[in-house]
CSV table of C-alpha atoms in Angstrom, one decimal:
chain,number,residue,atom,x,y,z
A,5,UNK,CA,113.6,68.8,115.0
A,6,UNK,CA,117.2,67.7,115.3
A,7,UNK,CA,116.8,65.4,112.3
A,8,UNK,CA,115.7,68.3,110.2
A,9,UNK,CA,118.7,70.3,111.4
A,10,UNK,CA,121.0,67.4,110.6
A,11,UNK,CA,119.6,66.9,107.1
A,12,UNK,CA,119.8,70.6,106.5
A,13,UNK,CA,123.4,70.7,107.5
A,14,UNK,CA,124.3,67.6,105.3
A,15,UNK,CA,122.5,69.3,102.4
A,16,UNK,CA,124.4,72.5,103.1
A,17,UNK,CA,127.7,70.5,103.2
A,18,UNK,CA,126.9,68.8,99.9
A,19,UNK,CA,125.9,72.0,98.3
A,20,UNK,CA,129.1,73.6,99.5
A,21,UNK,CA,131.2,70.7,98.1
A,22,UNK,CA,129.4,71.0,94.8
A,23,UNK,CA,130.0,74.7,94.7
A,24,UNK,CA,133.7,74.2,95.4
A,25,UNK,CA,133.9,71.7,92.6
A,26,UNK,CA,132.1,74.0,90.2
A,27,UNK,CA,134.3,76.9,91.2
A,28,UNK,CA,137.4,74.7,90.7
A,29,UNK,CA,136.2,73.7,87.2
A,30,UNK,CA,135.5,77.3,86.3
A,31,UNK,CA,138.9,78.3,87.4
A,32,UNK,CA,140.6,75.5,85.5
A,33,UNK,CA,138.7,76.5,82.3
A,34,UNK,CA,139.7,80.1,82.9
A,35,UNK,CA,143.4,79.1,83.0
A,36,UNK,CA,143.1,76.9,79.9
A,37,UNK,CA,141.9,79.5,77.5
A,38,UNK,CA,143.6,82.9,77.8
A,39,UNK,CA,141.3,84.6,75.3
A,40,UNK,CA,138.1,83.9,77.2
A,41,UNK,CA,139.8,83.9,80.6
A,42,UNK,CA,138.2,87.0,81.7
A,43,UNK,CA,134.7,85.8,80.7
A,44,UNK,CA,135.3,82.5,82.4
A,45,UNK,CA,136.5,84.2,85.6
A,46,UNK,CA,133.4,86.4,85.6
A,47,UNK,CA,131.2,83.4,85.0
A,48,UNK,CA,132.9,81.6,87.9
A,49,UNK,CA,132.4,84.7,90.1
A,50,UNK,CA,128.7,84.8,89.1
A,51,UNK,CA,128.3,81.1,89.8
A,52,UNK,CA,129.9,81.5,93.2
A,53,UNK,CA,127.7,84.5,94.0
A,54,UNK,CA,124.6,82.6,93.0
A,55,UNK,CA,125.6,79.6,94.9
A,56,UNK,CA,126.2,81.7,98.0
A,57,UNK,CA,122.8,83.3,97.7
A,58,UNK,CA,121.1,80.0,97.3
A,59,UNK,CA,122.6,78.9,100.6
A,60,UNK,CA,121.5,82.1,102.3
A,61,UNK,CA,118.1,81.9,100.7
A,62,UNK,CA,117.6,78.4,102.0
A,63,UNK,CA,118.0,79.7,105.6
A,64,UNK,CA,115.6,82.6,105.1
A,65,UNK,CA,112.3,80.6,105.6
A,66,UNK,CA,113.7,79.3,108.9
A,67,UNK,CA,114.9,82.8,110.0
A,68,UNK,CA,112.6,85.7,109.2
A,69,UNK,CA,115.1,88.5,109.0
A,70,UNK,CA,114.5,91.9,107.7
A,71,UNK,CA,116.8,92.8,104.8
A,72,UNK,CA,119.1,95.8,105.1
A,73,UNK,CA,119.5,98.2,102.1
A,74,UNK,CA,122.8,96.5,101.1
A,75,UNK,CA,121.1,93.1,101.0
A,76,UNK,CA,118.3,94.5,98.9
A,77,UNK,CA,120.8,96.0,96.4
A,78,UNK,CA,122.7,92.7,96.2
A,79,UNK,CA,119.4,90.9,95.5
A,80,UNK,CA,119.0,93.1,92.4
A,81,UNK,CA,122.4,92.3,90.9
A,82,UNK,CA,121.6,88.8,89.5
A,83,UNK,CA,119.5,90.5,86.8
A,84,UNK,CA,122.6,92.4,85.7
A,85,UNK,CA,124.8,89.3,85.5
A,86,UNK,CA,123.4,88.2,82.1
A,87,UNK,CA,123.8,91.8,80.9
A,88,UNK,CA,127.5,91.9,82.0
A,89,UNK,CA,128.2,88.6,80.3
A,90,UNK,CA,126.6,89.7,77.0
A,91,UNK,CA,128.5,93.0,77.1
A,92,UNK,CA,131.8,91.2,77.7
A,93,UNK,CA,131.1,88.9,74.7
A,94,UNK,CA,130.2,91.9,72.6
A,95,UNK,CA,133.4,93.6,73.7
A,96,UNK,CA,135.5,90.6,72.6
A,97,UNK,CA,133.8,90.6,69.2
A,98,UNK,CA,134.5,94.3,68.8
A,99,UNK,CA,138.2,93.8,69.8
A,100,UNK,CA,138.5,91.0,67.2
A,101,UNK,CA,137.0,93.3,64.5
A,102,UNK,CA,139.4,96.0,65.5
A,103,UNK,CA,142.3,93.7,65.2
A,104,UNK,CA,141.2,92.6,61.8
A,105,UNK,CA,140.8,96.2,60.6
A,106,UNK,CA,144.2,97.1,62.0
A,107,UNK,CA,145.8,94.1,60.2
A,108,UNK,CA,144.1,95.1,56.9
A,109,UNK,CA,145.3,98.7,57.3
A,110,UNK,CA,148.9,97.6,58.0
A,111,UNK,CA,148.7,95.3,55.0
A,112,UNK,CA,147.5,98.2,52.8
A,113,UNK,CA,150.2,100.5,54.1
A,114,UNK,CA,152.9,97.9,53.3
A,115,UNK,CA,151.6,97.4,49.8
A,116,UNK,CA,151.5,101.2,49.3
A,117,UNK,CA,155.0,101.5,50.6
A,118,UNK,CA,156.2,98.8,48.2
A,119,UNK,CA,154.4,100.6,45.4
A,120,UNK,CA,156.0,104.0,46.4
A,121,UNK,CA,159.5,102.4,46.5
A,122,UNK,CA,159.0,100.9,43.1
A,123,UNK,CA,157.9,104.3,41.8
A,124,UNK,CA,160.9,106.0,43.4
A,125,UNK,CA,163.2,103.5,41.8
A,126,UNK,CA,161.7,104.1,38.4
A,127,UNK,CA,162.1,107.9,38.9
A,128,UNK,CA,165.7,107.5,40.0
A,129,UNK,CA,166.4,105.4,37.0
A,130,UNK,CA,164.8,107.8,34.6
A,131,UNK,CA,166.5,110.8,36.2
A,132,UNK,CA,169.9,109.1,36.0
A,133,UNK,CA,169.4,108.3,32.3
A,134,UNK,CA,168.3,112.0,31.8
A,135,UNK,CA,171.5,113.1,33.5
A,136,UNK,CA,173.6,110.8,31.3
A,137,UNK,CA,171.8,112.2,28.3
A,138,UNK,CA,172.4,115.7,29.5
A,139,UNK,CA,176.1,115.1,30.1
A,140,UNK,CA,176.5,113.7,26.6
A,141,UNK,CA,174.7,116.5,24.9
A,142,UNK,CA,176.7,118.6,22.3
A,143,UNK,CA,176.4,121.8,24.3
A,144,UNK,CA,178.0,120.2,27.3
A,145,UNK,CA,180.8,118.8,25.2
A,146,UNK,CA,181.6,122.3,23.8
A,147,UNK,CA,181.8,123.7,27.3
A,148,UNK,CA,184.5,121.2,28.3
A,149,UNK,CA,186.7,122.0,25.3
A,150,UNK,CA,186.9,125.8,26.0
């Protein structure tokens, strides 16, 4: 009986060490890539939660404990983890599409402004030549001589 307890505790220690290593690796990956940092952090949290549940679940056959409503609710959450990850990825894709659309819109506005400024310059040139023509008209010259 003691041998089983000793082997179970060594298995738990090894599992805990492996969990800590995986958590550390996930955290390092999260720090490396800022764009997917949130996703990596959530994946690390999910892995940590799953690892913690595996440890608790290994003790359940030895201890028959009735689950409380909170524990029952937490047992349901792993099915939502995949959904959360897929939604986060979809959110990142939508953000990227939005950035591209905004960039194209800004680009179109700048080309439109350039076009408008060229048109305004042309109008200014044409109106200044019209003024010069108006000033040099014969009627204008007669008015000055009077």
